[in-house]
Amino acid sequence: QEDPLTGVDNRRGFFRRVQALLDRRDADAAPLHALLLFDFDYFKRINDQYGHPYGDVVLNVSLQCLRGVVGRRGRLARLGGEEFVVVCPRIGGANALQLAEDMRAAIGALVFPDAPDGLDVTISIGMALFDGTRCHDVGSWLRAADDAMYAAKARGRDQVVVAQEVSQLLTHAG
């Protein structure tokens, strides 16, 4: 249930926790649950330039920082590689967006031990609310957050994109 490198929930722990949350009969009642899916921008470049052991340092220091930022508002999990998610029960949209921005800013401001010159660590975050319609199960909810995260990367990285914005843009584009 726990990722050995970072100490956060692993993929299996994430799915178990989220399914239990969504099995509650009022899962789509306000304030809505939020997923904040994020990954580290250009992480392959960090591993390639500074080595995988330093990449592990970046992940560990970052996740320690994010545990403090997220606090009791959500639960961190590692989906794989440098991709992580925060499950935020009953947080609502405005609070989830503020949390995502706080996370993004905290990572951007981190100073890493023995940091090589030129090390720049940022994250891109996709946010999705469990609304019971577009996001109606674990898969659709995760896909919405994933689409939003990739939109954040396409828009230049180091930012937060809300899944509902992506859905509206796709509807307008046909």
Tab-separated table of N, CA, C and O in Angstrom, residues 17 45 52 69-70 103 114 128-129:
chain	number	residue	atom	x	y	z
A	17	ARG	N	-8.171	3.426	-1.666
A	17	ARG	CA	-8.668	4.588	-0.925
A	17	ARG	C	-9.751	5.328	-1.716
A	17	ARG	O	-10.790	5.712	-1.185
A	45	ARG	N	15.080	14.698	-17.820
A	45	ARG	CA	16.280	15.525	-17.957
A	45	ARG	C	17.070	15.553	-16.640
A	45	ARG	O	18.300	15.514	-16.653
A	52	HIS	N	20.106	9.033	-11.624
A	52	HIS	CA	18.887	8.556	-10.964
A	52	HIS	C	18.926	8.729	-9.446
A	52	HIS	O	17.898	9.045	-8.854
A	69	VAL	N	2.477	20.807	2.796
A	69	VAL	CA	1.542	21.698	2.111
A	69	VAL	C	0.135	21.105	2.115
A	69	VAL	O	-0.844	21.791	2.412
A	70	VAL	N	0.031	19.822	1.792
A	70	VAL	CA	-1.279	19.167	1.694
A	70	VAL	C	-1.900	18.982	3.080
A	70	VAL	O	-3.093	19.234	3.274
A	103	MET	N	0.785	23.986	-3.853
A	103	MET	CA	1.715	22.892	-4.142
A	103	MET	C	2.708	23.302	-5.221
A	103	MET	O	3.915	23.100	-5.091
A	114	ASP	N	22.732	20.073	-1.989
A	114	ASP	CA	23.809	19.908	-2.975
A	114	ASP	C	23.297	20.051	-4.407
A	114	ASP	O	23.704	19.300	-5.304
A	128	ALA	N	-9.378	17.736	-11.161
A	128	ALA	CA	-10.713	17.300	-11.571
A	128	ALA	C	-11.576	17.110	-10.335
A	128	ALA	O	-11.124	16.582	-9.321
A	129	LEU	N	-12.824	17.552	-10.442
A	129	LEU	CA	-13.797	17.381	-9.369
A	129	LEU	C	-14.686	16.180	-9.685
A	129	LEU	O	-15.072	15.978	-10.840
